[in-house]
mmCIF file of C-alpha atoms and ligand atoms in Angstrom:
data_model
loop_
_atom_site.group_PDB
_atom_site.id
_atom_site.type_symbol
_atom_site.label_atom_id
_atom_site.label_comp_id
_atom_site.label_asym_id
_atom_site.label_seq_id
_atom_site.Cartn_x
_atom_site.Cartn_y
_atom_site.Cartn_z
ATOM 1 C CA MET A 16 -21.854 -229.120 -104.177
ATOM 2 C CA MET A 17 -19.904 -226.676 -106.286
ATOM 3 C CA LYS A 18 -21.815 -223.559 -107.263
ATOM 4 C CA ASP A 19 -19.862 -223.511 -110.519
ATOM 5 C CA TRP A 20 -21.079 -227.010 -111.461
ATOM 6 C CA TYR A 21 -21.793 -225.931 -115.069
ATOM 7 C CA ILE A 22 -18.110 -225.143 -115.721
ATOM 8 C CA GLN A 23 -17.076 -228.696 -114.899
ATOM 9 C CA TRP A 24 -20.038 -230.793 -116.065
ATOM 10 C CA PHE A 25 -20.461 -229.522 -119.634
ATOM 11 C CA ASP A 26 -16.750 -229.945 -120.247
ATOM 12 C CA THR A 27 -16.719 -233.667 -119.507
ATOM 13 C CA ASP A 28 -16.739 -236.524 -122.001
ATOM 14 C CA GLU A 29 -19.768 -237.893 -120.193
ATOM 15 C CA TYR A 30 -22.160 -234.973 -120.785
ATOM 16 C CA LEU A 31 -22.878 -235.981 -124.373
ATOM 17 C CA ASP A 32 -23.416 -239.598 -123.270
ATOM 18 C CA VAL A 33 -25.972 -238.644 -120.667
ATOM 19 C CA TYR A 34 -27.836 -236.424 -123.144
ATOM 20 C CA LYS A 35 -27.308 -238.500 -126.283
ATOM 21 C CA HIS A 36 -31.043 -238.276 -127.109
ATOM 22 C CA ARG A 37 -30.548 -234.495 -127.416
ATOM 23 C CA ASN A 38 -29.066 -235.008 -130.826
ATOM 24 C CA GLU A 39 -29.290 -233.581 -134.307
ATOM 25 C CA LYS A 40 -32.670 -235.221 -134.929
ATOM 26 C CA ASP A 41 -34.088 -233.554 -131.822
ATOM 27 C CA ALA A 42 -32.539 -230.235 -132.912
ATOM 28 C CA GLU A 43 -34.069 -230.607 -136.367
ATOM 29 C CA CYS A 44 -37.518 -230.759 -134.816
ATOM 30 C CA HIS A 45 -36.801 -227.552 -132.798
ATOM 31 C CA ILE A 46 -35.452 -225.635 -135.776
ATOM 32 C CA LYS A 47 -38.213 -226.708 -138.151
ATOM 33 C CA PHE A 48 -40.819 -225.593 -135.653
ATOM 34 C CA LEU A 49 -39.131 -222.298 -134.751
ATOM 35 C CA LEU A 50 -38.578 -221.310 -138.363
ATOM 36 C CA SER A 51 -42.259 -221.965 -139.043
ATOM 37 C CA GLN A 52 -43.076 -219.383 -136.347
ATOM 38 C CA ILE A 53 -40.528 -216.682 -137.084
ATOM 39 C CA ASP A 54 -40.404 -214.491 -140.092
ATOM 40 C CA LEU A 55 -36.638 -214.527 -140.774
ATOM 41 C CA PRO A 56 -35.172 -213.152 -143.998
ATOM 42 C CA SER A 57 -32.898 -215.569 -145.858
ATOM 43 C CA GLY A 58 -29.275 -215.128 -144.847
ATOM 44 C CA ALA A 59 -30.295 -213.576 -141.520
ATOM 45 C CA SER A 60 -27.739 -213.497 -138.703
ATOM 46 C CA ILE A 61 -28.275 -215.771 -135.714
ATOM 47 C CA LEU A 62 -26.611 -216.037 -132.323
ATOM 48 C CA ASP A 63 -26.914 -219.412 -130.590
ATOM 49 C CA MET A 64 -26.354 -218.441 -126.968
ATOM 50 C CA ALA A 65 -24.993 -221.469 -125.041
ATOM 51 C CA CYS A 66 -24.708 -223.440 -128.281
ATOM 52 C CA GLY A 67 -23.099 -226.529 -126.707
ATOM 53 C CA ALA A 68 -21.909 -228.967 -129.371
ATOM 54 C CA GLY A 69 -23.619 -226.807 -131.980
ATOM 55 C CA ARG A 70 -26.491 -229.086 -132.977
ATOM 56 C CA HIS A 71 -28.809 -226.121 -133.707
ATOM 57 C CA SER A 72 -26.071 -223.849 -135.096
ATOM 58 C CA ILE A 73 -24.991 -226.430 -137.675
ATOM 59 C CA LEU A 74 -28.526 -226.986 -138.944
ATOM 60 C CA LEU A 75 -29.121 -223.259 -139.253
ATOM 61 C CA ALA A 76 -25.849 -222.755 -141.114
ATOM 62 C CA LYS A 77 -26.877 -225.526 -143.524
ATOM 63 C CA LEU A 78 -30.006 -223.512 -144.230
ATOM 64 C CA GLY A 79 -27.873 -220.546 -145.251
ATOM 65 C CA TYR A 80 -28.085 -218.405 -142.112
ATOM 66 C CA LYS A 81 -25.017 -216.601 -140.776
ATOM 67 C CA VAL A 82 -24.507 -218.303 -137.463
ATOM 68 C CA THR A 83 -22.423 -217.466 -134.407
ATOM 69 C CA GLY A 84 -22.393 -219.834 -131.448
ATOM 70 C CA VAL A 85 -21.120 -218.918 -128.009
ATOM 71 C CA ASP A 86 -20.481 -221.295 -125.136
ATOM 72 C CA LEU A 87 -18.353 -221.734 -122.036
ATOM 73 C CA SER A 88 -17.344 -225.337 -122.718
ATOM 74 C CA LYS A 89 -14.109 -225.838 -124.687
ATOM 75 C CA ARG A 90 -14.950 -229.508 -125.005
ATOM 76 C CA LEU A 91 -18.397 -228.911 -126.568
ATOM 77 C CA LEU A 92 -17.130 -226.106 -128.791
ATOM 78 C CA SER A 93 -14.450 -228.378 -130.224
ATOM 79 C CA GLU A 94 -17.214 -230.876 -131.113
ATOM 80 C CA ALA A 95 -19.147 -228.034 -132.719
ATOM 81 C CA LYS A 96 -16.120 -226.913 -134.749
ATOM 82 C CA LEU A 97 -15.459 -230.472 -135.914
ATOM 83 C CA SER A 98 -19.076 -230.855 -137.077
ATOM 84 C CA ALA A 99 -18.878 -227.566 -138.991
ATOM 85 C CA GLU A 100 -15.603 -228.644 -140.636
ATOM 86 C CA ARG A 101 -17.025 -232.039 -141.574
ATOM 87 C CA GLU A 102 -19.985 -230.325 -143.250
ATOM 88 C CA ASN A 103 -17.802 -227.625 -144.788
ATOM 89 C CA LEU A 104 -19.826 -224.920 -143.103
ATOM 90 C CA SER A 105 -18.666 -221.560 -141.934
ATOM 91 C CA VAL A 106 -19.920 -221.014 -138.385
ATOM 92 C CA LYS A 107 -18.221 -218.754 -135.891
ATOM 93 C CA PHE A 108 -17.894 -220.566 -132.549
ATOM 94 C CA ILE A 109 -16.722 -218.391 -129.668
ATOM 95 C CA LEU A 110 -15.561 -219.475 -126.222
ATOM 96 C CA SER A 111 -16.988 -217.121 -123.628
ATOM 97 C CA ASP A 112 -19.057 -216.896 -120.513
ATOM 98 C CA ILE A 113 -22.356 -215.503 -121.691
ATOM 99 C CA ARG A 114 -22.251 -212.851 -118.958
ATOM 100 C CA GLU A 115 -19.053 -211.421 -120.403
ATOM 101 C CA PHE A 116 -19.750 -212.017 -124.067
ATOM 102 C CA ASN A 117 -19.400 -208.974 -126.275
ATOM 103 C CA ILE A 118 -19.241 -208.637 -130.011
ATOM 104 C CA ASP A 119 -19.277 -205.549 -132.216
ATOM 105 C CA ARG A 120 -22.353 -206.534 -134.181
ATOM 106 C CA LYS A 121 -26.025 -207.357 -133.716
ATOM 107 C CA PHE A 122 -28.213 -210.283 -134.742
ATOM 108 C CA ASP A 123 -31.646 -210.882 -136.245
ATOM 109 C CA LEU A 124 -32.301 -213.850 -133.976
ATOM 110 C CA VAL A 125 -30.857 -214.895 -130.624
ATOM 111 C CA LEU A 126 -31.512 -218.426 -129.398
ATOM 112 C CA ASN A 127 -31.240 -219.834 -125.904
ATOM 113 C CA LEU A 128 -32.321 -223.454 -126.161
ATOM 114 C CA PHE A 129 -32.657 -226.549 -124.004
ATOM 115 C CA THR A 130 -32.640 -225.079 -120.494
ATOM 116 C CA SER A 131 -29.426 -223.114 -120.774
ATOM 117 C CA PHE A 132 -30.648 -220.723 -118.103
ATOM 118 C CA GLY A 133 -30.975 -220.605 -114.311
ATOM 119 C CA TYR A 134 -27.519 -222.017 -113.577
ATOM 120 C CA PHE A 135 -26.235 -219.127 -111.489
ATOM 121 C CA GLU A 136 -26.862 -218.505 -107.795
ATOM 122 C CA THR A 137 -28.537 -215.118 -108.039
ATOM 123 C CA ASP A 138 -31.510 -213.862 -110.041
ATOM 124 C CA GLU A 139 -29.449 -210.891 -111.092
ATOM 125 C CA GLU A 140 -26.868 -213.128 -112.775
ATOM 126 C CA ASN A 141 -29.497 -215.383 -114.339
ATOM 127 C CA PHE A 142 -31.504 -212.520 -115.829
ATOM 128 C CA GLN A 143 -28.346 -210.994 -117.224
ATOM 129 C CA LEU A 144 -28.864 -213.452 -120.070
ATOM 130 C CA PHE A 145 -32.129 -211.719 -121.063
ATOM 131 C CA TYR A 146 -30.439 -208.312 -121.013
ATOM 132 C CA LYS A 147 -27.571 -209.706 -123.053
ATOM 133 C CA ALA A 148 -29.950 -211.160 -125.657
ATOM 134 C CA TYR A 149 -31.784 -207.836 -125.880
ATOM 135 C CA SER A 150 -28.611 -205.815 -126.328
ATOM 136 C CA LEU A 151 -27.297 -208.134 -129.047
ATOM 137 C CA LEU A 152 -30.445 -207.946 -131.187
ATOM 138 C CA ASN A 153 -31.244 -205.659 -134.089
ATOM 139 C CA SER A 154 -34.483 -203.789 -133.557
ATOM 140 C CA ASN A 155 -37.416 -206.090 -134.393
ATOM 141 C CA GLY A 156 -35.049 -209.021 -133.918
ATOM 142 C CA TYR A 157 -36.300 -212.204 -132.263
ATOM 143 C CA PHE A 158 -35.267 -213.908 -129.055
ATOM 144 C CA VAL A 159 -36.269 -217.550 -128.529
ATOM 145 C CA PHE A 160 -36.074 -218.754 -124.964
ATOM 146 C CA ASP A 161 -36.637 -222.461 -124.257
ATOM 147 C CA TYR A 162 -36.683 -223.474 -120.589
ATOM 148 C CA PHE A 163 -38.556 -226.028 -118.516
ATOM 149 C CA ASN A 164 -41.957 -225.251 -117.059
ATOM 150 C CA ARG A 165 -41.546 -225.100 -113.287
ATOM 151 C CA ASN A 166 -45.101 -226.231 -112.423
ATOM 152 C CA TYR A 167 -44.899 -229.217 -114.737
ATOM 153 C CA LEU A 168 -41.508 -230.192 -113.425
ATOM 154 C CA LEU A 169 -42.638 -230.011 -109.785
ATOM 155 C CA LYS A 170 -45.503 -232.411 -110.554
ATOM 156 C CA ASN A 171 -43.586 -234.741 -112.829
ATOM 157 C CA LEU A 172 -40.128 -234.930 -111.328
ATOM 158 C CA ILE A 173 -38.610 -238.393 -111.803
ATOM 159 C CA PRO A 174 -36.579 -238.900 -108.617
ATOM 160 C CA TYR A 175 -34.478 -241.766 -109.961
ATOM 161 C CA SER A 176 -33.569 -243.190 -113.339
ATOM 162 C CA SER A 177 -30.822 -245.462 -114.542
ATOM 163 C CA GLU A 178 -29.378 -246.599 -117.799
ATOM 164 C CA PHE A 179 -27.002 -249.479 -118.348
ATOM 165 C CA ASN A 180 -25.047 -250.627 -121.343
ATOM 166 C CA GLU A 181 -21.907 -252.692 -121.821
ATOM 167 C CA ASP A 182 -19.602 -249.701 -121.192
ATOM 168 C CA TYR A 183 -21.181 -247.868 -118.296
ATOM 169 C CA ALA A 184 -24.056 -247.289 -115.926
ATOM 170 C CA ILE A 185 -25.609 -243.836 -115.575
ATOM 171 C CA ILE A 186 -27.698 -243.163 -112.496
ATOM 172 C CA GLN A 187 -29.592 -239.897 -112.206
ATOM 173 C CA GLU A 188 -31.211 -238.733 -108.970
ATOM 174 C CA ARG A 189 -33.346 -235.604 -108.921
ATOM 175 C CA LYS A 190 -34.779 -233.517 -106.117
ATOM 176 C CA ILE A 191 -35.980 -230.005 -105.421
ATOM 177 C CA VAL A 192 -33.933 -228.064 -102.893
ATOM 178 C CA ASP A 193 -34.373 -224.353 -102.116
ATOM 179 C CA GLY A 194 -36.205 -223.587 -105.358
ATOM 180 C CA ARG A 195 -33.714 -225.396 -107.558
ATOM 181 C CA VAL A 196 -33.845 -228.738 -109.294
ATOM 182 C CA ILE A 197 -30.739 -230.650 -108.302
ATOM 183 C CA LYS A 198 -29.634 -233.598 -110.354
ATOM 184 C CA LYS A 199 -26.964 -235.968 -109.097
ATOM 185 C CA ILE A 200 -25.403 -237.949 -111.912
ATOM 186 C CA THR A 201 -23.315 -241.014 -111.095
ATOM 187 C CA ILE A 202 -21.392 -242.645 -113.903
ATOM 188 C CA ASN A 203 -19.795 -246.039 -113.336
ATOM 189 C CA ARG A 204 -17.356 -247.146 -115.985
ATOM 190 C CA ASN A 205 -14.761 -249.922 -115.772
ATOM 191 C CA GLY A 206 -15.039 -250.035 -112.004
ATOM 192 C CA ASN A 207 -14.547 -246.243 -111.656
ATOM 193 C CA SER A 208 -17.298 -244.047 -110.343
ATOM 194 C CA LYS A 209 -17.671 -240.368 -111.216
ATOM 195 C CA LEU A 210 -20.104 -237.955 -109.677
ATOM 196 C CA TYR A 211 -21.529 -234.781 -111.235
ATOM 197 C CA TYR A 212 -24.270 -232.338 -110.324
ATOM 198 C CA GLU A 213 -26.652 -230.027 -112.117
ATOM 199 C CA SER A 214 -28.441 -227.275 -110.222
ATOM 200 C CA VAL A 215 -30.977 -225.155 -112.052
ATOM 201 C CA LYS A 216 -33.128 -222.472 -110.498
ATOM 202 C CA LEU A 217 -36.872 -222.883 -110.995
ATOM 203 C CA TYR A 218 -38.559 -219.711 -112.219
ATOM 204 C CA GLU A 219 -42.325 -219.335 -112.477
ATOM 205 C CA SER A 220 -43.538 -218.576 -115.954
ATOM 206 C CA ASN A 221 -45.246 -215.370 -114.764
ATOM 207 C CA LEU A 222 -41.959 -214.021 -113.511
ATOM 208 C CA LEU A 223 -40.204 -214.912 -116.775
ATOM 209 C CA VAL A 224 -42.896 -213.118 -118.754
ATOM 210 C CA THR A 225 -42.697 -210.068 -116.486
ATOM 211 C CA LYS A 226 -38.915 -209.943 -116.769
ATOM 212 C CA LEU A 227 -38.907 -210.302 -120.547
ATOM 213 C CA LYS A 228 -41.446 -207.485 -120.876
ATOM 214 C CA GLU A 229 -39.644 -205.293 -118.363
ATOM 215 C CA ILE A 230 -36.476 -205.554 -120.441
ATOM 216 C CA GLY A 231 -38.382 -204.405 -123.509
ATOM 217 C CA PHE A 232 -39.384 -207.591 -125.309
ATOM 218 C CA GLU A 233 -42.783 -208.087 -126.832
ATOM 219 C CA ILE A 234 -43.872 -211.698 -126.262
ATOM 220 C CA VAL A 235 -45.098 -212.740 -129.678
ATOM 221 C CA LYS A 236 -46.001 -216.345 -128.842
ATOM 222 C CA LEU A 237 -45.736 -218.731 -125.921
ATOM 223 C CA PHE A 238 -45.577 -222.457 -126.573
ATOM 224 C CA GLY A 239 -45.552 -225.415 -124.212
ATOM 225 C CA ASP A 240 -43.633 -227.788 -126.474
ATOM 226 C CA PHE A 241 -42.019 -228.013 -129.887
ATOM 227 C CA SER A 242 -45.186 -229.518 -131.397
ATOM 228 C CA GLY A 243 -46.790 -226.092 -131.249
ATOM 229 C CA ASN A 244 -49.178 -226.585 -128.324
ATOM 230 C CA LYS A 245 -49.813 -223.327 -126.553
ATOM 231 C CA PHE A 246 -48.270 -222.792 -123.141
ATOM 232 C CA GLU A 247 -50.419 -224.025 -120.233
ATOM 233 C CA GLU A 248 -49.118 -223.193 -116.781
ATOM 234 C CA ASN A 249 -49.949 -226.592 -115.265
ATOM 235 C CA SER A 250 -49.520 -229.065 -118.073
ATOM 236 C CA SER A 251 -46.883 -227.854 -120.547
ATOM 237 C CA PRO A 252 -43.490 -229.536 -120.286
ATOM 238 C CA ARG A 253 -41.624 -226.522 -121.704
ATOM 239 C CA PHE A 254 -41.792 -222.738 -121.563
ATOM 240 C CA ILE A 255 -40.906 -221.596 -125.082
ATOM 241 C CA ALA A 256 -41.130 -217.844 -125.539
ATOM 242 C CA ILE A 257 -40.820 -216.241 -128.939
ATOM 243 C CA CYS A 258 -40.022 -212.625 -128.166
ATOM 244 C CA ARG A 259 -39.312 -209.596 -130.270
ATOM 245 C CA LYS A 260 -37.184 -206.560 -129.524
ATOM 246 C CA LYS A 261 -39.445 -203.547 -129.793
HETATM 247 C C1 SAM B 304 -28.053 -227.921 -121.527
HETATM 248 S S1 SAM B 304 -26.697 -227.405 -122.501
HETATM 249 C C2 SAM B 304 -27.508 -226.899 -123.982
HETATM 250 C C3 SAM B 304 -26.610 -226.772 -125.164
HETATM 251 C C4 SAM B 304 -27.292 -226.470 -126.498
HETATM 252 N N1 SAM B 304 -28.074 -225.241 -126.444
HETATM 253 C C5 SAM B 304 -28.145 -227.644 -126.931
HETATM 254 O O1 SAM B 304 -29.355 -227.492 -127.052
HETATM 255 O O2 SAM B 304 -27.575 -228.713 -127.167
HETATM 256 C C6 SAM B 304 -26.238 -225.898 -121.725
HETATM 257 C C7 SAM B 304 -25.049 -225.230 -122.332
HETATM 258 O O3 SAM B 304 -24.825 -223.994 -121.660
HETATM 259 C C8 SAM B 304 -23.428 -223.764 -121.605
HETATM 260 N N2 SAM B 304 -23.171 -222.810 -120.534
HETATM 261 C C9 SAM B 304 -23.355 -222.971 -119.214
HETATM 262 N N3 SAM B 304 -23.042 -221.879 -118.547
HETATM 263 C C10 SAM B 304 -22.618 -220.985 -119.453
HETATM 264 C C11 SAM B 304 -22.146 -219.644 -119.374
HETATM 265 N N4 SAM B 304 -22.044 -219.024 -118.195
HETATM 266 N N5 SAM B 304 -21.792 -219.015 -120.516
HETATM 267 C C12 SAM B 304 -21.897 -219.653 -121.713
HETATM 268 N N6 SAM B 304 -22.355 -220.919 -121.855
HETATM 269 C C13 SAM B 304 -22.698 -221.574 -120.738
HETATM 270 C C14 SAM B 304 -22.860 -225.137 -121.337
HETATM 271 O O4 SAM B 304 -21.477 -225.221 -121.600
HETATM 272 C C15 SAM B 304 -23.738 -226.000 -122.245
HETATM 273 O O5 SAM B 304 -23.187 -226.136 -123.512
#
């Protein structure tokens, strides 16, 4: 399996099909909840780190925030730009690997949503994202980090799921290998079969908390889902950290 799976997979036409439930409605629920927890001035500047097709960025721009989205996928960024154009919104979408991303300004809020973390081979590379978020924030700025909860995932992993409609069949197989969750995605369409992989490193919540603090973040709140339930190590589906740059 390619170690650079994320470069290929997120740039396919199929990614948005597989995750079609991760849509604007889902994003609306995230944004509504997060804004109820964060004290952001109107017109604040926001960086959506790994913005994908821009579902969160667009909503935030509609609310009057100054939004920049950065992502590695040309395909998803073009979707994001189209959505912004359709809505007549001014959002800056930038194509860049997050590890190399640099911009001569800072933000009031940095977002990293929907498990856009843990893709790289080494811890050093993965945690670079936390350092990057910290360096791109104004002092007292917020960082929101939304990742799966390792303990929950280990107990609730669905090894196999499938979805069929008149156009295609999507088969997803999941397993844990060497501390990573590996997903094999097979897409059968018109007699052609395509195979993709996801491979995301599983980090314990304690380590994430330690790392965030070590970098200089204050952890303001920890949630276990977007309904506002507090984070519980063994039962929360998500690890949602609302952090502040001290
Ligand atoms: C699971 S998607 C989430 C997208 C978006 N945050 C959302 O909620 O819809 C992960 C995103 O991370 C992006 N990504 C992966 N590796 C990246 C990297 N090294 N630099 C920047 N973006 C990256 C992918 O292109 C993809 O859009």
